[in-house]
Short mmCIF file of C-alpha atoms in Angstrom, two decimals:
data_model
loop_
_atom_site.label_atom_id
_atom_site.label_comp_id
_atom_site.label_asym_id
_atom_site.label_seq_id
_atom_site.Cartn_x
_atom_site.Cartn_y
_atom_site.Cartn_z
CA MET A 1 94.17 35.12 -46.83
CA THR A 2 94.69 32.31 -44.43
CA ASP A 3 93.73 32.79 -40.76
CA GLU A 4 96.05 31.05 -38.24
CA ILE A 5 94.01 29.51 -35.50
CA VAL A 6 95.74 27.92 -32.37
CA VAL A 7 93.79 24.96 -31.03
CA ILE A 8 94.20 24.15 -27.45
CA GLU A 9 91.95 21.28 -26.28
CA GLY A 10 93.06 21.40 -22.59
CA ASP A 11 91.65 18.86 -20.07
CA GLY A 12 88.62 16.83 -19.68
CA ILE A 13 85.87 17.37 -22.13
CA GLY A 14 87.83 20.02 -23.88
CA ARG A 15 89.59 17.05 -25.72
CA GLU A 16 86.24 16.07 -27.10
CA VAL A 17 84.47 19.33 -27.70
CA VAL A 18 87.27 21.29 -29.26
CA PRO A 19 87.90 18.62 -31.99
CA ALA A 20 84.13 18.87 -32.73
CA ALA A 21 84.35 22.58 -33.22
CA VAL A 22 87.37 22.16 -35.39
CA ASP A 23 85.48 19.69 -37.48
CA VAL A 24 82.66 22.26 -38.04
CA LEU A 25 85.09 24.91 -38.92
CA GLU A 26 86.85 22.58 -41.42
CA SER A 27 83.52 21.86 -43.12
CA LEU A 28 83.27 25.51 -44.20
CA ASP A 29 84.77 27.18 -47.22
CA VAL A 30 87.04 29.39 -45.05
CA ASP A 31 90.89 29.14 -45.38
CA PHE A 32 92.18 28.39 -41.84
CA GLU A 33 95.57 27.01 -40.77
CA PHE A 34 95.13 24.96 -37.52
CA VAL A 35 98.05 24.92 -35.08
CA ALA A 36 97.78 22.59 -32.14
CA ALA A 37 99.11 23.59 -28.70
CA GLU A 38 99.01 22.22 -25.13
CA ALA A 39 97.91 23.66 -21.89
CA GLY A 40 96.18 22.48 -18.66
CA ASP A 41 96.64 19.88 -16.03
CA ALA A 42 97.94 17.23 -18.28
CA THR A 43 100.57 19.58 -19.59
CA ARG A 44 101.68 20.56 -16.16
CA ASP A 45 101.97 16.85 -15.12
CA ALA A 46 103.97 16.17 -18.39
CA THR A 47 106.25 19.32 -18.56
CA GLY A 48 106.08 20.95 -15.09
CA GLU A 49 104.29 24.03 -16.69
CA ALA A 50 100.45 24.35 -17.14
CA LEU A 51 101.02 26.96 -19.94
CA PRO A 52 104.33 26.61 -21.64
CA ASP A 53 106.03 29.62 -23.07
CA GLU A 54 105.64 28.12 -26.58
CA THR A 55 102.00 27.93 -26.23
CA TYR A 56 101.65 31.53 -24.96
CA ASP A 57 103.75 32.74 -27.95
CA LEU A 58 101.70 30.89 -30.43
CA VAL A 59 98.45 32.34 -28.99
CA ALA A 60 99.95 35.84 -28.93
CA ASP A 61 101.05 35.67 -32.62
CA ALA A 62 97.91 33.86 -34.03
CA ASP A 63 94.78 35.45 -35.54
CA ALA A 64 92.66 33.66 -33.07
CA THR A 65 92.56 30.76 -30.59
CA LEU A 66 90.00 28.07 -29.79
CA PHE A 67 90.39 26.72 -26.18
CA GLY A 68 88.66 23.97 -24.33
CA ALA A 69 88.86 23.90 -20.59
CA ALA A 70 91.55 23.53 -17.93
CA GLY A 71 91.18 21.73 -14.56
CA GLU A 72 93.05 22.65 -11.40
CA THR A 73 95.36 24.86 -13.41
CA ALA A 74 92.57 27.00 -14.79
CA ALA A 75 93.76 30.20 -13.21
CA ASP A 76 97.34 29.45 -14.39
CA VAL A 77 96.09 29.07 -18.07
CA ILE A 78 93.17 31.14 -18.92
CA LEU A 79 94.25 34.40 -17.27
CA PRO A 80 97.64 34.42 -19.10
CA LEU A 81 96.00 33.34 -22.24
CA ARG A 82 93.57 36.32 -22.09
CA GLU A 83 96.62 38.60 -21.51
CA ALA A 84 98.37 36.92 -24.62
CA VAL A 85 95.43 38.13 -26.85
CA ASP A 86 95.32 41.50 -25.03
CA SER A 87 91.67 40.84 -24.22
CA PHE A 88 89.77 43.68 -22.57
CA VAL A 89 86.25 42.20 -22.77
CA ASN A 90 84.73 38.81 -22.32
CA VAL A 91 81.59 38.42 -24.28
CA ARG A 92 79.14 35.85 -22.88
CA PRO A 93 75.66 35.42 -24.63
CA ALA A 94 73.00 33.52 -22.69
CA LYS A 95 70.18 32.57 -25.12
CA ALA A 96 67.37 30.08 -24.56
CA PHE A 97 66.81 28.10 -27.87
CA PRO A 98 63.12 27.50 -28.75
CA SER A 99 63.57 23.73 -28.91
CA VAL A 100 65.41 23.28 -25.53
CA ASP A 101 63.62 22.80 -22.25
CA ALA A 102 64.71 25.99 -20.57
CA LEU A 103 63.73 27.26 -17.10
CA ARG A 104 63.14 30.81 -18.71
CA PRO A 105 62.68 30.41 -22.38
CA GLU A 106 62.46 34.10 -22.98
CA THR A 107 66.11 34.53 -21.79
CA ASP A 108 68.26 36.37 -24.29
CA VAL A 109 71.07 38.33 -22.51
CA VAL A 110 74.64 39.22 -23.52
CA PHE A 111 77.07 39.90 -20.70
CA LEU A 112 79.93 42.21 -21.57
CA ARG A 113 82.47 41.56 -18.80
CA GLU A 114 85.66 43.50 -18.03
CA ASN A 115 88.40 40.98 -18.51
CA THR A 116 91.74 42.39 -17.15
CA GLU A 117 91.33 43.46 -13.52
CA GLY A 118 88.97 43.44 -10.52
CA VAL A 119 89.63 40.57 -8.04
CA TYR A 120 91.12 38.64 -10.91
CA SER A 121 94.21 40.72 -11.12
CA GLY A 122 96.28 38.29 -9.09
CA HIS A 123 97.11 40.43 -6.10
CA GLU A 124 96.58 38.09 -3.33
CA ASP A 125 98.81 37.61 -0.15
CA ARG A 126 99.04 35.42 2.92
CA LEU A 127 100.11 37.79 5.59
CA SER A 128 100.07 35.30 8.31
CA GLU A 129 98.77 31.93 9.25
CA GLY A 130 95.33 33.32 9.86
CA LEU A 131 95.16 36.29 7.46
CA SER A 132 95.03 36.43 3.75
CA THR A 133 94.24 39.54 1.67
CA LEU A 134 93.04 40.27 -1.94
CA THR A 135 93.55 43.63 -3.62
CA ARG A 136 90.78 44.65 -6.15
CA VAL A 137 92.10 46.69 -9.04
CA VAL A 138 89.72 48.97 -11.05
CA THR A 139 91.10 51.55 -13.45
CA SER A 140 89.34 54.38 -15.24
CA SER A 141 91.07 53.32 -18.57
CA ALA A 142 90.02 49.61 -18.48
CA SER A 143 86.41 50.68 -17.48
CA ARG A 144 86.18 53.12 -20.35
CA GLU A 145 87.56 50.76 -22.90
CA LEU A 146 84.94 48.31 -21.89
CA ALA A 147 82.26 51.01 -22.12
CA GLU A 148 83.38 52.02 -25.66
CA TYR A 149 83.07 48.49 -26.74
CA ALA A 150 79.56 48.26 -25.17
CA CYS A 151 78.59 51.37 -26.97
CA ASP A 152 79.77 49.99 -30.33
CA PHE A 153 78.10 46.69 -29.49
CA VAL A 154 74.64 48.10 -29.08
CA GLU A 155 74.92 50.86 -31.79
CA GLU A 156 75.87 48.01 -34.21
CA GLY A 157 72.70 46.21 -33.44
CA ARG A 158 74.68 43.16 -31.95
CA GLY A 159 72.60 42.98 -28.82
CA PRO A 160 69.80 40.43 -28.34
CA ALA A 161 67.07 42.91 -29.52
CA GLY A 162 69.19 44.06 -32.41
CA ASN A 163 68.09 47.50 -31.65
CA PRO A 164 70.50 50.23 -30.58
CA ASP A 165 67.79 52.17 -28.78
CA GLU A 166 67.79 49.45 -26.13
CA GLY A 167 71.16 50.50 -24.69
CA PHE A 168 72.71 48.48 -21.88
CA THR A 169 72.52 47.89 -18.14
CA ILE A 170 75.53 48.41 -15.78
CA ALA A 171 75.53 45.72 -13.07
CA HIS A 172 77.73 46.85 -10.13
CA LYS A 173 78.02 46.97 -6.22
CA ALA A 174 78.93 50.59 -5.84
CA ASN A 175 76.78 51.06 -2.77
CA VAL A 176 79.33 48.92 -0.86
CA MET A 177 82.53 48.95 -3.01
CA ARG A 178 82.34 52.74 -3.35
CA GLU A 179 85.83 53.45 -4.73
CA THR A 180 86.20 50.44 -7.10
CA ASP A 181 82.78 49.66 -8.26
CA GLY A 182 82.00 53.36 -7.94
CA ARG A 183 84.75 54.16 -10.39
CA PHE A 184 83.62 51.45 -12.76
CA ARG A 185 79.92 52.56 -12.74
CA ASP A 186 80.87 56.30 -13.19
CA GLU A 187 83.30 55.68 -15.99
CA VAL A 188 80.93 53.43 -18.04
CA ALA A 189 77.96 55.80 -17.46
CA ALA A 190 80.16 58.75 -18.53
CA VAL A 191 81.18 57.00 -21.74
CA ALA A 192 77.49 56.08 -22.46
CA ASP A 193 76.48 59.74 -21.94
CA GLU A 194 79.22 60.99 -24.22
CA ARG A 195 78.18 58.55 -26.97
CA GLY A 196 74.51 59.14 -26.47
CA VAL A 197 73.73 55.62 -25.45
CA ASP A 198 71.08 54.87 -22.91
CA ALA A 199 72.55 53.10 -19.87
CA ASP A 200 70.65 52.26 -16.76
CA GLU A 201 72.16 50.56 -13.71
CA GLU A 202 71.34 47.72 -11.30
CA LEU A 203 72.97 46.55 -8.06
CA MET A 204 74.37 43.11 -8.94
CA ASP A 205 72.66 41.32 -6.01
CA ALA A 206 69.32 42.84 -7.03
CA PHE A 207 70.11 41.90 -10.63
CA ALA A 208 70.72 38.22 -9.55
CA THR A 209 67.17 38.26 -8.06
CA LYS A 210 65.45 39.98 -10.89
CA LEU A 211 67.09 38.10 -13.73
CA PRO A 212 65.42 34.63 -13.05
CA LEU A 213 62.10 36.27 -12.31
CA ASP A 214 61.97 38.25 -15.48
CA PRO A 215 64.88 37.93 -17.77
CA GLY A 216 63.10 39.63 -20.63
CA GLN A 217 63.72 43.02 -18.97
CA TYR A 218 67.49 42.71 -19.85
CA GLY A 219 69.49 42.69 -22.94
CA VAL A 220 73.04 43.78 -22.81
CA VAL A 221 74.64 43.82 -19.37
CA VAL A 222 78.08 45.47 -18.62
CA CYS A 223 79.86 44.07 -15.57
CA PRO A 224 83.05 44.12 -13.61
CA ASN A 225 85.08 41.02 -13.87
CA LEU A 226 83.86 38.77 -10.99
CA ALA A 227 80.22 39.92 -11.49
CA GLY A 228 80.27 38.98 -15.11
CA ASP A 229 81.70 35.60 -14.36
CA VAL A 230 78.99 34.77 -11.65
CA LEU A 231 75.94 36.33 -13.32
CA SER A 232 76.58 34.78 -16.67
CA ASP A 233 76.63 31.35 -14.98
CA LEU A 234 73.47 32.19 -13.23
CA ALA A 235 71.92 32.89 -16.70
CA ALA A 236 73.09 29.51 -17.96
CA GLY A 237 70.76 27.91 -15.51
CA LEU A 238 67.93 29.63 -17.16
CA VAL A 239 68.60 28.60 -20.70
CA GLY A 240 69.44 24.86 -20.22
CA GLY A 241 72.96 24.66 -18.75
CA LEU A 242 76.56 25.64 -19.33
CA GLY A 243 76.77 23.19 -22.35
CA LEU A 244 74.98 25.82 -24.42
CA LEU A 245 77.09 28.87 -23.50
CA PRO A 246 79.93 30.13 -25.73
CA SER A 247 82.25 33.06 -25.03
CA ALA A 248 84.76 35.38 -26.67
CA ASN A 249 87.72 37.13 -25.04
CA VAL A 250 88.16 39.98 -27.48
CA GLY A 251 91.31 41.95 -27.96
CA HIS A 252 92.05 44.66 -30.56
CA ASP A 253 94.03 42.32 -33.00
CA ASN A 254 93.47 38.87 -31.43
CA GLY A 255 90.85 36.82 -29.81
CA LEU A 256 90.38 33.61 -27.54
CA PHE A 257 87.21 31.68 -27.89
CA GLU A 258 85.97 29.10 -25.33
CA PRO A 259 82.98 27.41 -24.01
CA VAL A 260 81.91 28.62 -20.58
CA HIS A 261 81.83 25.21 -19.17
CA GLY A 262 84.66 23.48 -17.52
CA THR A 263 86.32 20.08 -17.81
CA ALA A 264 83.31 18.10 -16.55
CA PRO A 265 85.43 15.21 -15.12
CA ASP A 266 82.33 13.12 -14.36
CA ILE A 267 81.75 12.56 -18.12
CA ALA A 268 85.17 13.11 -19.58
CA GLY A 269 86.42 10.42 -21.87
CA GLU A 270 82.96 9.01 -22.38
CA GLY A 271 82.19 10.63 -25.70
CA VAL A 272 78.99 12.15 -24.57
CA ALA A 273 79.84 15.79 -23.86
CA ASN A 274 77.53 18.36 -25.46
CA PRO A 275 79.65 20.25 -28.18
CA THR A 276 77.18 23.07 -28.60
CA ALA A 277 79.04 25.69 -26.47
CA ALA A 278 82.33 24.89 -28.31
CA VAL A 279 80.72 25.03 -31.78
CA LEU A 280 78.94 28.30 -30.91
CA SER A 281 82.28 29.74 -29.66
CA ALA A 282 83.68 28.78 -33.15
CA ALA A 283 80.77 30.72 -34.63
CA MET A 284 81.89 33.72 -32.59
CA LEU A 285 85.43 33.22 -33.74
CA LEU A 286 84.23 33.31 -37.37
CA GLU A 287 82.39 36.47 -36.83
CA TYR A 288 85.38 38.10 -35.03
CA LEU A 289 87.68 37.30 -38.11
CA GLY A 290 85.04 38.85 -40.44
CA HIS A 291 83.42 35.66 -41.72
CA VAL A 292 79.96 36.82 -40.47
CA ASP A 293 77.79 34.86 -42.92
CA GLU A 294 79.63 31.63 -42.08
CA GLY A 295 79.23 32.32 -38.45
CA GLN A 296 75.50 32.70 -38.93
CA ARG A 297 75.30 29.54 -40.91
CA VAL A 298 76.96 27.66 -37.97
CA ARG A 299 74.50 29.04 -35.52
CA ASP A 300 71.57 28.16 -37.86
CA ALA A 301 72.88 24.68 -38.14
CA VAL A 302 73.25 24.30 -34.31
CA GLU A 303 69.69 25.62 -33.78
CA GLY A 304 68.43 23.13 -36.35
CA VAL A 305 70.04 20.15 -34.61
CA LEU A 306 68.98 21.39 -31.18
CA SER A 307 65.41 21.43 -32.63
CA ASP A 308 65.35 18.12 -34.46
CA GLY A 309 68.11 16.08 -32.72
CA PRO A 310 70.25 14.30 -32.08
CA ARG A 311 70.84 15.58 -28.50
CA THR A 312 73.27 14.68 -25.82
CA GLY A 313 72.18 13.44 -22.49
CA ASP A 314 72.26 16.86 -20.73
CA LEU A 315 69.51 17.83 -23.14
CA GLY A 316 67.43 14.64 -22.66
CA GLY A 317 68.86 12.78 -25.63
CA SER A 318 71.21 9.90 -25.89
CA ALA A 319 73.57 10.94 -28.77
CA THR A 320 77.21 10.98 -28.59
CA THR A 321 79.43 14.11 -29.10
CA ASP A 322 80.50 12.76 -32.54
CA GLU A 323 76.86 12.13 -33.58
CA VAL A 324 75.73 15.67 -32.73
CA THR A 325 78.81 17.05 -34.35
CA ALA A 326 78.19 15.04 -37.59
CA ALA A 327 74.48 16.35 -37.63
CA ILE A 328 75.68 19.95 -37.46
CA VAL A 329 78.20 19.29 -40.30
CA ASP A 330 75.53 17.58 -42.43
CA ARG A 331 73.28 20.66 -42.01
CA LEU A 332 76.19 22.88 -43.08
#
């Protein structure tokens, strides 16, 4: 059976690292059909729309999508794309590789971020010249769906420790946002209790202090939308930078896979961008589509190249994007 993969390079280094990830996927003995689509700043400048209807429809109908990055139009692109795949959770692993100079080499955390609501729901208003408002949306249904996924995640041993007894941590700010984060915390905790999964909790600001001091105390972290966005970026600083962090926007029958980093305009077009995050996102895509062994092969190849080189400049090397990609493909 052929899996249809929509490929959206986007802007900046997305046009360099996404082709690298496609090269890796094409080197495997997996039957993929790649369909190119456009979105982002350059697409807006050319067509007037950052996300054309054609691209949205392609993503909605595909088996999965590999996306790079968008610049100023990011909110106009990524939020609708997540809607197109009916994504309810954003999976963001932050793992320090043994061969990479990391601030906290013991870091191995997976963030499971609610992906549909919170302050990213889009309910903003300018009421007057001096007053703007933002409505935060938290529902019991979305919170419970995320919690069910988190319970499955740890019970299946997909967390960093590979041990379902570890459970997960709920990061929230219910002491201040009592109605919204209070609802999120209560619903997630209730599902964990129903499923018999251990779940502790941490105020998100305390978590932001404790994670850099002792990341080994955390494994799987379940967060509201904005908290998951910010805290996973904080974790990136502990493992060697955003160039190493992949992510998956998971829906029930579709998925969108993207590196956590942005367009990196300071190096875009120079051919020196680190493709690791995009390639690891492709590994997550493989696993999502049931090609678990191939996904692990890609991870192993990436770790081997990170260990032995070549490396891009952000990791202390001088290799180009193409050279790193070729090394990964050679190992495969």
